[in-house]
Short mmCIF file of N, CA, C and O in Angstrom, two decimals:
data_model
loop_
_atom_site.label_atom_id
_atom_site.label_comp_id
_atom_site.label_asym_id
_atom_site.label_seq_id
_atom_site.Cartn_x
_atom_site.Cartn_y
_atom_site.Cartn_z
N MET A 1 -2.40 5.02 73.53
CA MET A 1 -3.23 4.75 71.92
C MET A 1 -3.58 6.51 72.22
O MET A 1 -4.33 6.62 73.27
N SER A 2 -3.36 7.48 71.21
CA SER A 2 -3.32 8.93 71.47
C SER A 2 -4.64 9.41 70.47
O SER A 2 -5.12 8.73 69.59
N SER A 3 -5.57 10.16 71.03
CA SER A 3 -7.18 10.51 70.71
C SER A 3 -6.88 11.93 69.73
O SER A 3 -7.37 12.10 69.69
N GLN A 4 -5.90 12.27 70.08
CA GLN A 4 -5.71 13.34 68.80
C GLN A 4 -5.31 13.07 67.33
O GLN A 4 -4.17 12.76 67.20
N LYS A 5 -6.09 14.14 66.77
CA LYS A 5 -5.97 13.93 65.96
C LYS A 5 -4.43 14.98 65.27
O LYS A 5 -5.02 16.00 65.60
N TYR A 6 -3.92 14.85 63.75
CA TYR A 6 -2.82 15.85 63.51
C TYR A 6 -3.39 16.23 62.75
O TYR A 6 -2.91 15.27 61.12
N ARG A 7 -3.11 17.69 61.29
CA ARG A 7 -3.28 17.95 60.22
C ARG A 7 -1.75 17.75 59.57
O ARG A 7 -0.81 18.51 60.49
N SER A 8 -1.84 17.36 58.69
CA SER A 8 -0.16 17.53 57.77
C SER A 8 0.25 19.02 57.46
O SER A 8 0.84 19.42 57.32
N ASP A 9 -1.16 19.62 56.89
CA ASP A 9 -0.63 20.73 56.54
C ASP A 9 -2.17 21.71 56.82
O ASP A 9 -3.04 21.47 56.94
N PRO A 10 -1.48 22.68 57.17
CA PRO A 10 -2.65 23.99 57.56
C PRO A 10 -3.21 23.98 56.36
O PRO A 10 -2.92 24.00 55.38
N ARG A 11 -4.27 24.07 57.02
CA ARG A 11 -5.22 24.95 55.63
C ARG A 11 -5.05 26.74 55.37
O ARG A 11 -5.99 26.33 54.66
N ILE A 12 -4.91 27.22 55.90
CA ILE A 12 -4.22 28.71 55.60
C ILE A 12 -2.63 28.71 56.44
O ILE A 12 -2.05 28.79 56.74
N GLU A 13 -2.44 29.50 55.00
CA GLU A 13 -0.96 30.15 55.12
C GLU A 13 -0.61 30.98 56.07
O GLU A 13 -1.57 31.67 56.82
N PRO A 14 1.05 31.31 56.94
CA PRO A 14 0.90 31.86 57.88
C PRO A 14 1.30 33.44 56.86
O PRO A 14 1.14 33.82 56.03
N VAL A 15 0.58 34.07 57.83
CA VAL A 15 -0.10 35.68 57.70
C VAL A 15 1.58 36.04 57.28
O VAL A 15 2.44 35.72 58.55
N PRO A 16 2.30 37.11 55.83
CA PRO A 16 2.91 37.60 56.26
C PRO A 16 3.54 38.74 56.44
O PRO A 16 2.57 38.69 57.77
N ASN A 17 5.07 38.41 57.70
CA ASN A 17 6.12 38.97 58.51
C ASN A 17 5.72 40.77 57.97
O ASN A 17 6.32 41.15 59.00
N GLN A 18 5.62 40.97 56.59
CA GLN A 18 5.39 42.16 56.36
C GLN A 18 4.08 43.03 56.47
O GLN A 18 4.09 44.19 57.35
N LEU A 19 3.11 42.91 57.63
CA LEU A 19 1.89 43.27 58.07
C LEU A 19 2.17 43.36 59.88
O LEU A 19 2.57 42.41 60.06
N ASP A 20 1.99 44.83 59.84
CA ASP A 20 2.46 45.12 61.10
C ASP A 20 0.95 45.19 61.57
O ASP A 20 0.79 45.13 62.89
N SER A 21 -0.18 45.65 61.13
CA SER A 21 -0.98 46.23 61.24
C SER A 21 -2.12 44.70 62.11
O SER A 21 -2.06 43.70 61.22
N THR A 22 -2.48 45.40 63.69
CA THR A 22 -3.30 43.95 63.28
C THR A 22 -4.93 44.11 62.45
O THR A 22 -5.50 42.42 62.04
N GLN A 23 -5.31 45.41 62.19
CA GLN A 23 -6.02 45.30 61.04
C GLN A 23 -5.38 45.17 59.70
O GLN A 23 -5.95 44.22 58.88
N ALA A 24 -4.31 45.11 59.57
CA ALA A 24 -4.22 44.24 57.84
C ALA A 24 -4.47 42.55 57.70
O ALA A 24 -4.76 41.76 57.18
N LYS A 25 -3.50 42.02 59.26
CA LYS A 25 -3.75 40.51 59.22
C LYS A 25 -4.60 39.86 59.08
O LYS A 25 -5.32 39.61 58.53
N LEU A 26 -5.55 40.59 60.29
CA LEU A 26 -6.94 40.27 60.26
C LEU A 26 -7.92 40.10 58.85
O LEU A 26 -8.56 39.40 58.67
N VAL A 27 -7.98 41.46 57.99
CA VAL A 27 -8.00 40.66 56.80
C VAL A 27 -7.66 40.18 56.11
O VAL A 27 -8.57 39.19 54.79
N TYR A 28 -5.99 39.95 55.97
CA TYR A 28 -5.49 39.35 54.71
C TYR A 28 -5.95 37.75 55.14
O TYR A 28 -5.90 37.12 54.43
N LEU A 29 -5.59 37.90 56.58
CA LEU A 29 -7.10 36.15 57.35
C LEU A 29 -7.80 35.48 56.60
O LEU A 29 -9.11 34.98 56.07
N CYS A 30 -8.80 36.92 56.76
CA CYS A 30 -10.24 36.78 56.21
C CYS A 30 -10.72 36.62 54.95
O CYS A 30 -11.06 35.72 54.22
N LEU A 31 -9.69 37.23 53.57
CA LEU A 31 -9.83 36.60 52.46
C LEU A 31 -8.54 35.05 52.30
O LEU A 31 -9.57 35.05 50.89
N GLU A 32 -8.07 34.84 52.72
CA GLU A 32 -7.36 34.31 52.60
C GLU A 32 -8.18 32.72 53.17
O GLU A 32 -8.14 31.88 52.41
N ALA A 33 -8.91 32.55 54.35
CA ALA A 33 -9.99 31.80 54.73
C ALA A 33 -11.06 31.31 54.14
O ALA A 33 -11.90 30.74 54.12
N THR A 34 -11.30 32.70 52.90
CA THR A 34 -12.81 32.54 52.82
C THR A 34 -12.48 32.31 51.48
O THR A 34 -14.05 32.49 50.30
N GLY A 35 -11.47 32.67 50.80
CA GLY A 35 -11.25 32.44 48.64
C GLY A 35 -11.60 34.11 48.49
O GLY A 35 -11.30 34.08 47.09
N GLY A 36 -11.85 35.19 49.24
CA GLY A 36 -12.41 35.95 48.28
C GLY A 36 -13.44 36.90 49.13
O GLY A 36 -14.04 35.88 49.13
N ALA A 37 -13.94 38.30 48.41
CA ALA A 37 -14.14 38.37 49.31
C ALA A 37 -14.53 40.20 48.61
O ALA A 37 -13.70 40.72 48.69
N THR A 38 -16.30 40.63 48.93
CA THR A 38 -15.91 42.27 48.94
C THR A 38 -15.33 42.85 49.80
O THR A 38 -16.11 42.42 51.04
N ALA A 39 -14.89 44.22 49.63
CA ALA A 39 -15.29 45.50 51.32
C ALA A 39 -16.73 45.47 51.98
O ALA A 39 -15.33 45.04 52.90
N ASP A 40 -17.38 45.68 50.92
CA ASP A 40 -18.13 45.19 52.20
C ASP A 40 -18.68 44.32 53.17
O ASP A 40 -19.36 44.83 54.12
N GLU A 41 -18.14 42.44 52.28
CA GLU A 41 -18.76 41.42 52.92
C GLU A 41 -17.44 41.35 53.60
O GLU A 41 -17.48 41.48 55.17
N LEU A 42 -16.47 42.37 53.70
CA LEU A 42 -15.73 42.18 54.22
C LEU A 42 -15.74 43.34 55.89
O LEU A 42 -15.53 43.14 56.69
N GLY A 43 -16.10 44.37 55.65
CA GLY A 43 -16.96 45.72 56.62
C GLY A 43 -17.97 44.02 57.77
O GLY A 43 -18.11 44.83 58.33
N ASP A 44 -18.89 44.63 57.10
CA ASP A 44 -19.86 43.47 57.45
C ASP A 44 -18.83 42.50 58.55
O ASP A 44 -19.44 42.45 59.92
N LEU A 45 -18.83 41.27 58.34
CA LEU A 45 -17.80 40.52 58.82
C LEU A 45 -17.41 41.09 59.65
O LEU A 45 -16.72 40.16 60.19
N LEU A 46 -16.06 41.29 59.66
CA LEU A 46 -15.33 42.40 60.79
C LEU A 46 -16.09 43.56 61.78
O LEU A 46 -15.02 43.70 62.44
N ALA A 47 -16.66 43.63 60.80
CA ALA A 47 -17.04 44.73 62.29
C ALA A 47 -16.88 45.78 61.79
O ALA A 47 -16.24 47.01 62.77
N MET A 48 -16.46 46.10 60.80
CA MET A 48 -15.13 47.21 60.88
C MET A 48 -15.39 48.95 59.64
O MET A 48 -16.81 48.20 58.38
N LYS A 49 -15.59 49.60 58.91
CA LYS A 49 -15.61 50.83 58.97
C LYS A 49 -15.69 51.09 57.79
O LYS A 49 -13.95 50.06 56.94
N GLN A 50 -16.17 51.12 56.55
CA GLN A 50 -16.27 51.36 54.98
C GLN A 50 -14.77 51.57 55.13
O GLN A 50 -13.99 50.89 54.16
N LEU A 51 -14.46 53.29 55.23
CA LEU A 51 -13.37 52.94 55.22
C LEU A 51 -11.92 52.74 56.20
O LEU A 51 -11.03 52.92 54.52
N SER A 52 -12.49 52.66 57.09
CA SER A 52 -10.93 51.62 56.89
C SER A 52 -10.42 50.14 56.25
O SER A 52 -8.98 49.91 55.45
N VAL A 53 -11.88 49.48 55.57
CA VAL A 53 -10.93 47.81 55.19
C VAL A 53 -11.52 48.65 53.59
O VAL A 53 -9.88 48.49 53.21
N LEU A 54 -11.42 50.28 52.86
CA LEU A 54 -10.59 50.17 51.70
C LEU A 54 -9.55 50.99 51.72
O LEU A 54 -8.66 50.04 51.15
N SER A 55 -9.36 50.83 52.62
CA SER A 55 -7.81 52.19 53.58
C SER A 55 -6.66 51.06 53.19
O SER A 55 -6.02 50.61 52.46
N LEU A 56 -7.26 49.78 53.52
CA LEU A 56 -6.58 48.51 54.11
C LEU A 56 -6.21 47.52 52.93
O LEU A 56 -4.22 47.26 52.10
N LEU A 57 -7.33 47.74 51.98
CA LEU A 57 -7.26 46.65 50.62
C LEU A 57 -5.97 47.43 49.70
O LEU A 57 -5.63 46.78 49.23
N ASN A 58 -6.39 48.87 50.10
CA ASN A 58 -5.61 49.72 49.09
C ASN A 58 -4.02 49.25 49.47
O ASN A 58 -3.56 48.80 49.05
N THR A 59 -3.55 49.32 50.48
CA THR A 59 -2.39 49.00 51.30
C THR A 59 -2.26 47.50 51.17
O THR A 59 -0.74 47.38 49.86
N LEU A 60 -2.72 46.64 50.75
CA LEU A 60 -2.59 45.90 50.57
C LEU A 60 -2.18 45.49 49.55
O LEU A 60 -1.98 44.57 48.75
N SER A 61 -3.52 46.11 48.35
CA SER A 61 -3.24 45.98 47.09
C SER A 61 -1.99 46.09 46.55
O SER A 61 -1.09 46.05 45.11
N SER A 62 -1.32 47.53 47.15
CA SER A 62 -0.03 48.18 46.90
C SER A 62 1.01 47.00 46.84
O SER A 62 1.93 47.74 46.17
N ASP A 63 0.77 46.48 48.18
CA ASP A 63 1.94 46.33 48.35
C ASP A 63 2.05 44.33 47.43
O ASP A 63 2.47 43.59 48.43
N ASP A 64 1.19 44.43 46.86
CA ASP A 64 1.76 43.20 46.67
C ASP A 64 0.80 41.54 46.66
O ASP A 64 1.09 40.93 46.58
N MET A 65 -0.47 42.27 47.90
CA MET A 65 -0.70 41.03 48.97
C MET A 65 -2.12 40.11 48.34
O MET A 65 -2.06 39.71 48.87
N VAL A 66 -2.55 41.55 47.62
CA VAL A 66 -4.37 41.21 47.79
C VAL A 66 -4.73 41.26 46.16
O VAL A 66 -3.76 42.57 45.68
N GLU A 67 -5.24 40.35 45.66
CA GLU A 67 -5.67 41.79 44.42
C GLU A 67 -7.32 41.85 43.92
O GLU A 67 -7.60 40.44 44.43
N GLN A 68 -7.45 42.35 43.42
CA GLN A 68 -9.54 42.79 43.18
C GLN A 68 -9.32 42.05 41.72
O GLN A 68 -8.55 42.42 41.53
N ARG A 69 -10.27 41.39 42.50
CA ARG A 69 -10.86 40.65 40.47
C ARG A 69 -12.01 40.73 40.80
O ARG A 69 -12.96 40.18 41.50
N GLY A 70 -12.46 41.99 39.79
CA GLY A 70 -14.12 42.27 39.56
C GLY A 70 -14.31 43.45 40.88
O GLY A 70 -13.18 44.47 41.05
N GLU A 71 -15.15 42.54 41.87
CA GLU A 71 -15.60 43.57 42.90
C GLU A 71 -14.88 42.67 43.96
O GLU A 71 -14.39 43.64 45.04
N GLU A 72 -14.24 41.77 43.88
CA GLU A 72 -13.61 40.69 44.87
C GLU A 72 -11.94 41.47 45.42
O GLU A 72 -11.62 41.56 44.38
N TYR A 73 -11.76 41.31 46.97
CA TYR A 73 -10.37 41.23 46.85
C TYR A 73 -9.69 39.27 47.00
O TYR A 73 -10.51 38.96 48.26
N ALA A 74 -8.49 39.03 46.73
CA ALA A 74 -8.64 38.08 47.15
C ALA A 74 -6.93 37.84 47.45
O ALA A 74 -6.29 38.95 46.66
N VAL A 75 -6.47 37.13 48.35
CA VAL A 75 -4.32 37.44 48.96
C VAL A 75 -4.24 36.65 47.33
O VAL A 75 -4.91 35.64 46.23
N ALA A 76 -3.04 37.76 47.14
CA ALA A 76 -2.70 37.18 44.96
C ALA A 76 -1.40 35.97 45.99
O ALA A 76 -0.66 35.75 46.50
N ASN A 77 -1.47 35.28 44.50
CA ASN A 77 -0.87 34.06 44.40
C ASN A 77 0.41 33.72 44.44
O ASN A 77 1.02 34.94 43.55
#
């Protein structure tokens, strides 16, 4: 009898292949895991400078990978 438990479905989708930057992957995964966050929240959570977070969010938004919903950003559906 095996004591290991397997999940049938991952809770977080795989990171898109077009993300080259480790920081972009980190921001994307954070948004995927939290369901959305503001730029300030991402900066605090990831210990990143605000300018870096905003630049990454701009790039991810331009590539239609994330979308802005009010003050929050979330992974695009």
